[in-house]
Amino acid sequence: MVEPIYATGMAVKVRSQRDRDEGLGQNHNAVKFLGQDFESLRAQTARSGRLFEDQLFPCAASSLGFNELGPRSSKTYGVRWMRPTEFCKRPEFIVDGATRTDICQGALGDCWLLAAIASLTLNDNLLHRVVPHGQSFGHGYCGIFHFQFWQFGEWVEVVIDDRLPVKDGKLLFVHSAEGTEFWSALLEKAYAKLNGCYEALSGGSTSEGFEDFTGGVTEMFELRKAPPDLYSIISRAVERGSLLGCSIDITSTRDMEAVTFKKLVKGHAYSVTGVDEVVYRGNLTKLVRIRNPWGEVEWTGAWSDNSREWDNIDRSVRSRLQNRSEDGEFWMAFNDFLREFSRLELCNLTADALQNTQMKKWSSSLYQGEWRRGSTAGGCRNYPATFWLNPQFKLVLQHPDNANQSPDCSFLVGLMQKDRRKKRREGKDMETIGFAVYEVPRELAGSSGVHLKREFFLTHASSARSELFINLREVSSRLRLPAGEYVIVPSTFEPHKEADFVLRVFSEKPADSEELDDDVVANLPKETWLDESQIDSGFKSLFRQLAGPDMEISITELQTILNRIISKHKDLKTDGFSKEACRSMVNLMDSDGSGKLGLTEFHILWEKIKRYLTVFREFDLDKSGSMSSYEMRMALESAGFKLTNNLFQLIILRYTEADMSVDFDNFVTCLVRLETMYKTFQTLDTDNDKIISVNFFQWLTLTMFA
């Protein structure tokens, strides 16, 4: 029963790729999360006369969490799910536009997310991609709201009801300063639904929120190693609507959310919301504006709300910049910022997130990929036996940044692992990921149907790599290399670690990129069909003994013969040929349609199995009697088959044992099946254009009996 289910899954994959190619997943045509369509659900709810109740994210303990917010946690004791209309006299969705003070942290450690939301409020164009217009508690209110998030290459629409976790009459999680505005609390709920529960949002990097609100790509700057033009980078980023966050590293768990002497919080995510320069005592002073998502606890050093520095600048500048309220937002000198904070995260917006008036445009490419144990999870360069099996992507850099001064081309690579927050409930977290970049050898320049093999990586050093392998959702690096062709190899640190990923490549000048994969090729040795008179008399005698009176070998007889012979080869691991495997062999060799094998048909099969045995022994490198899945890829190529990563993954899923090894009977069955499918296609492809057309009956015949 496994194969039909998997085949259906493959059909869904192909269909979803086709839908993406036609524009599904863009911001104006978002994918419906869990199949829920906001407009039809709202209309249905309005007709029913009841308020919407979301059965797919129920008001239950499971929606809160599984550990610290689990059913037995003191934090969730006494929590009730209530609509804003039930505990607030005049709830509003948004009052006078969304502002940074609408976002105050509650009992959930998602300051990283709230810092990202606060930055989002600085740009109405970006905000309303995430928080669609036309939602309110006024006319037409049905208890249903919707939000859109970018997820791994596509925009997703998430529908929720407005029942929120309340404890002691107050919202348990994010809330507005006034307590009457609910867009931020509802946005947090939608994001929790997308990730499985509220607790899945605990702990993270601001860049994650930035990217899920914009589809942009984030760069990290370690402030103790800040580039000399960082203030200029921040200033340009603020100007073009980029989102920025910063934080202070902790040295131990005791440091987490510890408040420093000057009221900065360690291990806490802040937003950078502005920059300015003022004349102070005759000198130009650079300032940075920062916001604490708690909505309180502010810096008390130079340029803080009530500091004396403000008394020594021009009055008009002071009235424009100074803010004396305890709202969590404050100014500080850029030099103090570099000294006090550890890290800056800057989210560059992609072309589709930029307003038309913006001059800055990124050339970008996005690829979906996966690391699968036994086929494409090769680990990093430290594992040369398997590293080459990782997915590979080619990048062609043609346009230097400044041809007159330097031949180098700047580009940014972002490698993101998918859906890891959802897996926290199962005890899984982020894998450690990174990537390496290699220059393509001249003899392969211009080729696409080539997956670089082990020998290449053993003899070539990388041209660039991610700064480190790290267990973050995304690893990104800004790199500069001379014009030329390169291969990017994304990987987990260790082999056999499974994850789905998205690889994005951004460049300020146009650059071509594509996934590198072997073309599907079958170079099979020519078979010699002998006349019965040409077949060796000893073989004929053996055949008569095996075939019985009808002089043909049936599926059952073939199974008996093969298992008797294979049992004599003590060096081979096998649990014997199944009836299904023998049926495949008969189907491949049965030229007259009798369902049995005559002398010449059996002779060809016999020669084929002998050749398969030679290949098997050659690539069973450790002489274990079985083949590792990695040895299997080389063996398939030696037998004449080059396959794409995707096809190889399917083979590994279908033909390996529980320990990912391939025994001899599965090896033979796999090769027979591949050869059958190849020859069937060749027979039907009468005009040799690599396209065939079949009706439903023919499709069933092929798939049921191939």
XYZ file of C-alpha atoms in Angstrom:
706
model
C 0.000 0.000 0.000
C 2.973 2.347 0.349
C 3.629 3.004 -3.337
C 0.192 4.372 -4.379
C 0.200 6.774 -1.387
C 3.674 8.022 -2.217
C 2.772 8.356 -5.891
C -0.181 10.514 -4.887
C 2.205 12.636 -2.818
C 4.446 13.053 -5.869
C 1.449 14.093 -7.961
C 0.614 16.743 -5.355
C 4.215 18.014 -5.532
C 4.100 18.308 -9.312
C 0.716 20.022 -9.190
C 1.782 22.537 -6.521
C 4.878 23.451 -8.575
C 2.637 24.048 -11.594
C 0.356 26.284 -9.499
C 3.403 28.270 -8.285
C 4.559 28.744 -11.871
C 1.134 30.242 -12.613
C 1.429 32.830 -9.799
C -0.053 31.093 -6.740
C 1.878 32.153 -3.633
C 2.402 35.774 -4.619
C 1.167 38.415 -2.179
C -1.928 39.179 -4.292
C -2.713 35.449 -4.687
C -1.662 33.854 -1.399
C -1.838 30.125 -0.645
C -4.785 29.353 1.677
C -3.296 27.917 4.882
C -5.011 24.601 5.734
C -7.320 25.290 2.772
C -9.271 28.037 4.611
C -10.541 30.857 2.388
C -11.240 34.073 4.309
C -13.910 35.542 2.022
C -16.012 32.368 1.751
C -15.722 31.654 5.510
C -16.732 35.231 6.371
C -19.767 35.059 4.043
C -20.743 31.668 5.462
C -20.405 32.991 9.037
C -22.484 36.105 8.252
C -25.288 33.924 6.844
C -25.254 31.698 9.938
C -25.765 34.638 12.325
C -23.035 33.252 14.627
C -19.485 34.429 15.246
C -16.728 32.444 13.552
C -15.108 29.586 15.485
C -11.897 28.169 14.039
C -11.951 24.390 14.403
C -8.422 24.106 12.948
C -6.832 26.161 15.759
C -9.156 25.395 18.666
C -9.357 27.261 21.982
C -7.582 24.423 23.746
C -4.392 23.726 25.685
C -2.777 22.280 22.541
C -2.945 25.701 20.873
C -1.077 27.307 23.781
C 1.849 24.901 23.978
C 3.385 21.619 25.025
C 5.941 22.334 27.776
C 6.243 25.704 29.530
C 2.807 26.589 28.167
C 1.559 23.012 28.380
C -1.665 21.861 30.068
C -0.006 21.453 33.524
C 1.923 24.729 33.461
C 1.241 27.393 36.084
C 1.467 29.966 33.272
C -1.626 28.542 31.597
C -3.617 27.844 34.766
C -6.840 29.846 34.717
C -6.494 30.918 31.067
C -9.772 31.633 29.281
C -10.237 32.230 25.574
C -12.258 35.416 25.112
C -13.187 37.715 22.262
C -12.147 41.381 22.658
C -15.848 42.290 22.692
C -16.211 40.218 25.895
C -13.607 41.997 28.032
C -13.196 45.423 26.378
C -15.993 48.020 26.117
C -14.973 49.465 22.753
C -12.379 47.224 21.062
C -10.713 48.572 17.939
C -8.677 46.741 15.311
C -6.392 49.689 14.460
C -6.681 53.236 15.859
C -5.048 56.114 13.921
C -2.803 53.705 12.047
C -0.587 50.958 13.419
C 2.168 52.339 15.635
C 5.086 50.910 17.585
C 3.264 51.480 20.917
C 0.563 49.009 19.836
C 3.020 46.190 20.589
C 3.811 45.343 24.226
C 5.141 41.935 25.218
C 3.175 39.547 27.389
C 4.061 36.228 29.065
C 5.616 34.721 25.936
C 9.331 34.932 25.067
C 8.686 36.226 21.551
C 10.372 39.633 21.836
C 12.137 38.770 18.547
C 8.759 38.641 16.796
C 7.446 41.813 18.443
C 10.618 43.714 17.527
C 9.949 42.697 13.930
C 6.284 43.776 14.129
C 7.364 47.152 15.571
C 9.647 47.694 12.570
C 6.806 46.738 10.245
C 4.695 49.656 11.521
C 7.248 52.099 10.086
C 6.213 51.203 6.536
C 2.480 51.226 5.688
C 3.072 49.527 2.356
C 4.738 46.534 4.040
C 2.325 46.495 6.986
C -0.745 46.106 4.787
C 0.758 43.187 2.890
C 0.698 41.372 6.259
C -2.354 43.047 7.829
C -4.904 43.427 5.015
C -7.122 46.524 4.966
C -10.827 46.473 5.798
C -10.829 44.576 9.117
C -12.623 45.923 12.170
C -14.898 45.243 15.149
C -17.484 47.584 13.616
C -19.873 47.064 10.707
C -19.771 43.519 9.320
C -17.895 42.079 12.337
C -18.159 38.246 12.340
C -15.321 37.275 14.709
C -13.049 36.339 11.794
C -9.749 37.974 10.769
C -6.941 37.156 8.339
C -3.235 37.893 7.905
C -0.591 37.049 5.317
C 2.936 35.784 5.926
C 5.814 34.925 3.624
C 6.802 31.304 4.140
C 9.794 29.796 2.369
C 9.160 31.298 -1.050
C 5.425 31.923 -1.040
C 2.819 34.090 0.682
C 0.307 32.242 2.874
C -3.069 33.558 4.080
C -3.924 32.513 7.661
C -7.516 32.775 8.929
C -8.291 32.961 12.674
C -11.167 33.648 15.004
C -10.693 36.462 17.535
C -10.789 34.408 20.739
C -7.580 35.307 22.575
C -5.928 33.798 25.702
C -6.887 35.935 28.727
C -5.748 35.574 32.337
C -7.037 37.671 35.238
C -8.985 39.809 32.789
C -5.905 40.739 30.701
C -4.426 39.433 27.471
C -1.840 36.774 28.285
C 0.414 37.624 25.369
C 1.000 40.689 23.175
C -1.187 43.747 23.856
C -1.375 47.434 23.001
C -0.308 50.110 25.492
C -3.882 51.426 25.741
C -5.415 47.953 25.913
C -8.166 48.728 23.367
C -6.344 47.983 20.090
C -6.114 44.340 18.982
C -4.445 44.058 15.571
C -1.078 43.046 17.101
C -2.612 40.371 19.394
C -4.556 38.898 16.464
C -1.452 38.977 14.262
C 0.463 37.071 16.967
C -2.331 34.474 17.116
C -2.251 33.969 13.330
C 1.526 33.488 13.451
C 1.131 31.005 16.334
C -1.402 29.049 14.258
C 1.014 29.004 11.308
C 3.737 27.555 13.573
C 1.554 25.078 15.472
C 1.016 26.837 18.819
C 1.995 29.923 20.862
C 4.899 28.185 22.585
C 6.523 27.463 19.222
C 7.167 31.226 19.002
C 9.296 31.331 22.134
C 12.917 32.318 21.440
C 14.210 33.326 18.069
C 15.976 35.822 15.888
C 14.341 39.086 14.785
C 15.427 38.316 11.227
C 12.946 35.426 11.163
C 10.040 37.803 11.739
C 11.490 40.342 9.304
C 11.618 37.775 6.536
C 8.168 36.330 7.199
C 6.678 39.830 6.951
C 8.490 40.863 3.774
C 10.075 37.948 1.913
C 13.364 39.857 2.281
C 16.761 38.468 3.180
C 18.682 39.303 6.342
C 22.320 40.134 6.972
C 23.926 39.909 10.413
C 26.578 42.323 11.661
C 28.684 41.563 14.732
C 29.065 45.063 16.192
C 32.494 44.435 17.743
C 33.662 43.776 14.147
C 31.447 46.435 12.547
C 32.453 47.613 9.060
C 33.660 51.242 9.003
C 30.637 52.343 6.936
C 28.002 50.685 9.170
C 26.245 53.966 10.032
C 25.933 54.689 6.323
C 24.606 51.115 5.761
C 21.989 51.612 8.523
C 21.039 55.047 7.202
C 20.534 53.768 3.632
C 18.612 50.755 4.952
C 16.205 52.927 6.993
C 15.770 55.194 3.947
C 14.700 52.351 1.675
C 12.363 50.729 4.206
C 14.571 47.837 5.335
C 13.807 46.351 8.760
C 16.473 46.409 11.491
C 16.855 44.697 14.871
C 19.579 44.526 17.495
C 20.394 42.593 20.659
C 22.976 42.118 23.434
C 24.574 38.675 23.767
C 24.308 36.774 27.028
C 27.245 34.920 28.562
C 25.160 32.575 30.743
C 21.496 31.701 31.324
C 21.554 33.982 34.391
C 22.109 36.889 31.999
C 18.868 36.261 30.106
C 16.785 39.438 30.302
C 19.121 40.841 32.960
C 18.989 44.671 32.995
C 22.307 46.521 32.778
C 23.315 49.550 34.861
C 21.988 51.858 32.120
C 18.743 49.907 31.649
C 19.471 47.818 28.563
C 18.174 44.238 28.590
C 20.525 41.366 27.717
C 19.409 38.552 25.428
C 16.449 40.690 24.362
C 15.399 41.741 20.852
C 15.106 45.461 20.104
C 14.048 47.262 16.895
C 16.137 49.976 15.276
C 13.497 52.504 14.202
C 15.476 55.528 12.990
C 18.794 57.384 12.621
C 19.652 61.076 12.700
C 22.608 63.451 12.982
C 22.620 66.513 15.260
C 25.081 69.318 15.909
C 26.171 68.946 19.549
C 28.704 71.400 20.977
C 29.904 72.246 17.478
C 30.361 68.611 16.370
C 28.152 66.438 14.209
C 26.888 63.548 16.385
C 25.361 60.377 14.941
C 22.247 59.059 16.765
C 20.277 55.809 16.536
C 16.649 55.374 17.685
C 15.797 52.042 19.317
C 12.620 50.461 20.698
C 12.148 47.880 23.475
C 9.063 45.728 22.666
C 8.219 45.604 26.380
C 6.943 49.171 25.863
C 9.006 50.312 28.855
C 12.534 49.982 30.367
C 14.649 52.474 28.452
C 18.316 53.383 28.123
C 19.361 55.962 30.737
C 22.742 56.973 29.245
C 23.621 59.807 26.870
C 20.747 60.982 24.619
C 18.122 59.066 26.647
C 14.714 60.758 27.039
C 15.685 63.035 29.927
C 19.440 63.375 29.421
C 21.189 66.761 29.464
C 22.546 66.379 25.921
C 19.177 67.524 24.548
C 19.647 70.942 26.233
C 22.665 71.658 24.022
C 21.152 71.263 20.565
C 18.961 73.435 18.376
C 15.429 73.785 19.828
C 13.649 72.815 16.574
C 15.764 69.663 16.271
C 15.068 68.854 19.936
C 11.294 69.206 19.503
C 11.441 66.972 16.406
C 13.443 64.175 18.046
C 13.077 64.238 21.826
C 10.398 62.025 23.349
C 10.012 62.103 27.141
C 7.383 59.351 27.529
C 8.189 55.889 28.931
C 7.096 54.067 25.750
C 10.149 51.829 25.314
C 11.634 53.987 22.551
C 14.829 56.008 23.007
C 17.814 57.600 21.247
C 21.461 56.821 21.895
C 24.756 57.894 20.347
C 25.939 55.603 17.553
C 29.249 54.997 19.362
C 27.362 53.910 22.500
C 25.196 51.673 20.322
C 28.312 49.929 18.952
C 29.733 49.536 22.449
C 26.565 48.375 24.273
C 24.914 46.109 21.662
C 26.389 42.902 20.224
C 24.535 42.248 16.979
C 22.559 44.037 14.265
C 20.140 42.231 11.922
C 19.250 44.032 8.695
C 16.514 42.731 6.395
C 16.977 43.778 2.764
C 13.689 43.968 0.923
C 13.351 42.082 -2.336
C 12.151 43.802 -5.498
C 8.514 42.768 -5.040
C 8.448 44.287 -1.516
C 9.869 47.642 -2.623
C 7.707 50.559 -3.622
C 7.849 51.634 -7.247
C 9.646 54.837 -6.280
C 12.549 52.912 -4.796
C 15.677 52.879 -6.925
C 17.152 49.815 -5.226
C 16.278 46.530 -6.958
C 17.630 43.084 -6.188
C 18.085 40.418 -8.840
C 16.999 37.268 -7.018
C 16.542 33.514 -7.476
C 14.874 31.032 -5.130
C 15.179 27.235 -5.054
C 13.317 24.664 -2.956
C 15.450 21.711 -1.855
C 15.686 18.881 0.634
C 18.247 16.862 2.500
C 17.155 13.232 2.772
C 18.947 10.516 4.686
C 20.504 8.053 2.297
C 20.255 10.228 -0.807
C 20.912 13.982 -0.480
C 21.881 14.529 3.190
C 25.633 14.450 2.615
C 26.822 16.662 5.492
C 29.593 19.273 5.224
C 33.029 19.101 3.591
C 34.361 17.227 6.653
C 32.569 14.160 5.224
C 34.159 13.706 1.750
C 32.533 10.324 1.106
C 29.059 11.860 1.085
C 29.468 15.655 0.690
C 29.107 15.465 -3.120
C 25.589 14.043 -2.798
C 24.165 17.311 -1.423
C 22.007 19.359 -3.824
C 24.112 21.684 -6.000
C 23.223 25.062 -7.548
C 25.119 26.941 -10.256
C 25.624 30.719 -10.145
C 26.939 32.677 -13.149
C 28.433 36.063 -12.215
C 28.884 38.237 -15.302
C 28.741 41.867 -14.161
C 31.462 43.218 -11.830
C 30.355 45.865 -9.307
C 32.717 48.376 -10.858
C 34.563 47.102 -13.915
C 37.022 50.013 -13.805
C 38.152 49.371 -10.227
C 37.567 45.677 -9.463
C 36.649 42.493 -11.364
C 34.646 41.238 -8.366
C 30.877 40.722 -8.250
C 28.898 41.134 -5.012
C 26.109 38.707 -4.182
C 24.252 37.471 -1.134
C 23.378 33.842 -0.400
C 20.650 32.943 2.095
C 20.087 29.311 3.154
C 16.911 28.762 5.173
C 15.620 25.538 6.754
C 11.866 25.059 6.672
C 9.144 24.354 9.258
C 11.446 23.696 12.226
C 9.279 25.532 14.792
C 6.389 23.164 14.038
C 8.655 20.225 14.901
C 9.466 21.495 18.409
C 6.486 19.600 19.791
C 8.219 16.398 18.589
C 11.435 17.421 20.402
C 13.184 18.513 17.189
C 14.766 21.905 16.674
C 16.943 23.707 14.148
C 19.604 21.711 12.309
C 23.122 23.167 12.011
C 23.390 24.430 8.418
C 25.778 26.272 6.101
C 27.068 26.307 2.528
C 30.239 26.319 0.433
C 30.922 27.901 -2.984
C 33.216 26.283 -5.596
C 34.463 27.567 -8.929
C 33.253 25.436 -11.852
C 36.182 23.848 -13.748
C 36.671 25.202 -17.266
C 35.805 21.923 -18.957
C 32.316 22.008 -17.368
C 31.612 25.721 -17.941
C 28.245 26.231 -19.590
C 26.968 22.762 -18.594
C 23.804 22.294 -16.534
C 23.089 18.549 -16.627
C 26.093 17.761 -14.418
C 26.048 16.954 -10.703
C 29.684 17.316 -9.547
C 31.055 14.074 -8.155
C 33.221 13.074 -5.212
C 36.535 13.358 -7.101
C 35.918 17.044 -7.854
C 35.479 17.970 -4.189
C 38.498 15.905 -3.148
C 40.739 17.922 -5.472
C 39.230 21.444 -5.346
C 39.094 23.927 -2.458
C 36.083 26.179 -1.945
C 36.202 29.777 -3.210
C 33.932 31.039 -0.414
C 31.677 29.677 2.308
C 29.147 30.738 4.907
C 30.897 32.381 7.834
C 29.871 29.469 10.034
C 27.598 26.464 10.329
C 24.928 27.403 12.855
C 21.579 26.172 14.153
C 19.609 29.240 13.037
C 16.665 29.150 10.670
C 18.748 31.031 8.083
C 22.442 31.414 7.380
C 23.305 34.264 5.022
C 26.560 35.800 3.777
C 27.425 38.725 1.528
C 30.240 37.536 -0.754
C 32.474 38.944 -3.502
C 34.035 36.787 -6.213
C 35.513 37.417 -9.672
C 33.138 37.028 -12.632
C 32.735 33.356 -13.531
C 30.673 30.208 -12.874
C 30.313 28.827 -9.362
C 28.553 25.974 -7.603
C 26.814 26.543 -4.254
C 26.553 23.414 -2.081
C 24.142 23.820 0.869
C 24.367 21.210 3.619
C 23.739 20.284 7.213
C 26.913 20.024 9.300
C 26.592 16.245 9.761
C 25.368 13.758 7.143
C 22.048 11.879 7.466
C 20.236 14.937 8.953
C 16.892 15.445 7.254
C 15.371 18.854 6.505
C 13.698 20.856 3.756
C 15.361 24.102 2.750
C 15.106 27.193 0.571
C 18.213 28.621 -1.104
C 18.070 32.259 -2.229
C 20.668 34.137 -4.229
C 20.541 37.951 -4.446
C 22.757 40.228 -6.488
C 22.694 43.958 -7.173
C 23.686 43.298 -10.801
C 21.925 40.576 -12.859
C 23.254 37.041 -12.302
C 22.016 33.719 -13.697
C 21.515 30.674 -11.502
C 20.029 27.187 -11.780
C 19.914 23.900 -9.927
C 22.635 21.505 -11.064
C 21.456 17.980 -11.567
C 22.330 15.054 -13.769
C 20.229 14.669 -16.893
C 18.240 11.444 -16.818
C 20.175 9.078 -19.063
C 20.070 5.330 -19.653
C 23.171 4.016 -21.434
C 22.423 0.323 -21.460
C 24.730 -2.271 -23.020
C 23.488 -3.770 -26.236
C 21.766 -7.111 -25.687
C 22.485 -10.034 -27.972
C 19.392 -12.123 -28.565
C 20.739 -15.538 -29.538
C 18.947 -18.129 -31.569
C 18.251 -21.298 -29.565
C 20.873 -23.116 -31.636
C 23.521 -20.585 -30.536
C 22.897 -21.043 -26.808
C 25.393 -23.194 -24.917
C 24.228 -26.813 -24.531
C 25.016 -26.789 -20.795
C 22.713 -23.784 -20.333
C 19.983 -25.506 -22.410
C 20.233 -28.574 -20.205
C 19.932 -26.441 -17.081
C 16.911 -24.658 -18.562
C 15.098 -27.971 -19.311
C 15.558 -29.071 -15.698
C 14.236 -25.745 -14.372
C 11.397 -25.118 -16.832
C 9.591 -28.420 -16.629
C 7.391 -29.996 -19.321
C 6.038 -26.702 -20.800
C 9.608 -25.462 -21.425
C 8.797 -22.042 -20.013
C 9.666 -20.511 -16.655
C 6.779 -19.011 -14.698
C 7.012 -16.277 -12.041
C 6.914 -18.875 -9.231
C 9.549 -21.043 -10.919
C 11.786 -18.004 -11.449
C 11.494 -17.119 -7.753
C 12.507 -20.641 -6.753
C 15.465 -20.688 -9.170
C 16.865 -17.299 -8.187
C 16.542 -17.870 -4.456
C 18.199 -21.274 -4.722
C 21.147 -19.770 -6.623
C 21.509 -16.653 -4.478
C 21.564 -18.717 -1.263
C 24.880 -20.217 -2.461
C 26.533 -16.768 -2.549
C 27.318 -16.430 1.140
C 28.980 -13.021 0.633
C 25.675 -11.403 -0.413
C 23.105 -10.108 2.050
C 19.581 -10.808 0.871
C 16.203 -11.834 2.188
C 15.409 -13.447 -1.164
C 13.596 -12.341 -4.301
C 9.921 -11.609 -3.777
C 7.191 -12.708 -6.159
C 6.691 -9.033 -7.066
C 10.374 -8.712 -8.039
C 10.168 -11.819 -10.200
C 6.999 -10.497 -11.863
C 8.939 -7.348 -12.810
C 11.693 -9.476 -14.358
C 9.219 -11.534 -16.372
C 7.468 -8.349 -17.556
C 10.804 -6.922 -18.716
C 11.866 -10.029 -20.672
C 8.492 -11.415 -21.832
C 8.610 -10.391 -25.516
C 5.727 -12.648 -26.643
C 3.253 -11.706 -23.868
C 2.887 -15.267 -22.510
C 3.581 -14.221 -18.897
C 6.454 -16.741 -18.833
C 10.055 -16.874 -20.053
C 11.204 -19.089 -22.898
C 14.797 -20.230 -23.403
C 16.133 -17.106 -25.183
C 14.273 -14.732 -22.852
C 15.650 -16.513 -19.788
C 19.148 -16.509 -21.289
C 19.102 -12.701 -21.665
C 17.808 -12.285 -18.074
C 20.520 -14.638 -16.800
C 23.280 -12.616 -18.497
C 21.732 -9.434 -17.104
C 21.723 -10.729 -13.514
C 25.363 -11.834 -13.869
C 26.267 -8.291 -14.995
C 24.287 -6.791 -12.067
C 26.194 -9.091 -9.690
C 29.536 -7.817 -11.040
C 28.448 -4.178 -10.551
C 27.103 -4.914 -7.071
C 30.367 -6.478 -5.908
C 32.415 -3.650 -7.456
C 30.544 -0.926 -5.550
C 30.050 -2.787 -2.302
C 33.237 -0.968 -1.291
C 33.389 -2.239 2.290
C 32.498 -5.816 1.241
C 29.617 -5.882 3.706
C 27.415 -7.921 1.379
C 25.021 -4.994 0.983
C 25.376 -1.538 -0.494
C 25.068 1.781 1.318
C 22.657 4.203 -0.297
C 25.664 6.350 -1.261
C 27.420 3.403 -2.951
C 24.102 2.763 -4.700
C 24.253 6.061 -6.619
C 27.677 5.205 -8.076
C 26.544 1.655 -8.854
C 23.478 2.888 -10.743
C 25.688 5.134 -12.870
C 28.039 2.236 -13.593
C 25.039 0.135 -14.646
C 24.123 2.857 -17.176
C 21.631 5.041 -15.291
C 22.156 8.724 -14.472
C 19.313 10.040 -12.332
C 18.251 13.353 -10.827
C 18.371 13.903 -7.059
C 14.605 13.606 -6.921
C 14.512 10.239 -8.717
C 17.359 8.936 -6.578
C 15.444 9.917 -3.423
C 12.445 7.906 -4.669
C 14.658 4.872 -5.282
C 16.172 5.089 -1.800
C 12.704 5.330 -0.245
C 11.522 2.304 -2.221
C 14.498 -0.058 -2.257
C 16.477 0.340 0.985
C 16.154 -1.623 4.199
C 15.495 0.071 7.571
C 19.237 0.807 7.998
C 19.332 2.495 4.539
C 21.286 -0.389 2.997
C 20.447 -2.041 -0.342
C 20.717 -5.814 -0.492
C 21.279 -7.759 -3.700
C 17.677 -8.687 -4.467
C 16.545 -5.055 -4.086
C 19.432 -3.886 -6.251
C 18.433 -6.254 -9.061
C 14.739 -5.380 -8.699
C 15.526 -1.664 -8.894
C 17.617 -2.023 -12.064
C 15.011 -4.243 -13.706
C 12.277 -1.720 -12.884
C 14.336 1.198 -14.234
C 15.122 -0.681 -17.428
C 11.472 -1.678 -17.907
C 10.247 1.905 -17.541
C 12.986 3.204 -19.857
C 12.270 0.658 -22.592
C 8.500 1.135 -22.291
C 8.910 4.883 -22.778
C 11.278 4.381 -25.716
C 8.762 2.078 -27.405
C 5.952 4.650 -27.032
C 8.115 7.665 -27.961
C 7.849 6.914 -31.702
C 9.048 10.357 -32.869
C 11.900 10.458 -30.304
C 10.901 13.880 -28.857
C 10.976 12.669 -25.205
C 7.207 13.206 -24.882
C 4.532 10.512 -24.968
C 0.749 10.726 -24.905
C -1.316 7.980 -23.241
C -5.009 7.613 -22.470
C -6.348 6.602 -19.066
C -6.546 2.885 -19.940
C -2.965 2.873 -21.247
C -1.795 4.755 -18.108
C -3.401 2.139 -15.840
C -1.937 -0.696 -17.908
C 1.554 0.805 -17.692
C 1.488 1.580 -13.975
C -0.224 -1.637 -12.878
C 1.911 -4.043 -14.859
C 5.261 -2.335 -15.441
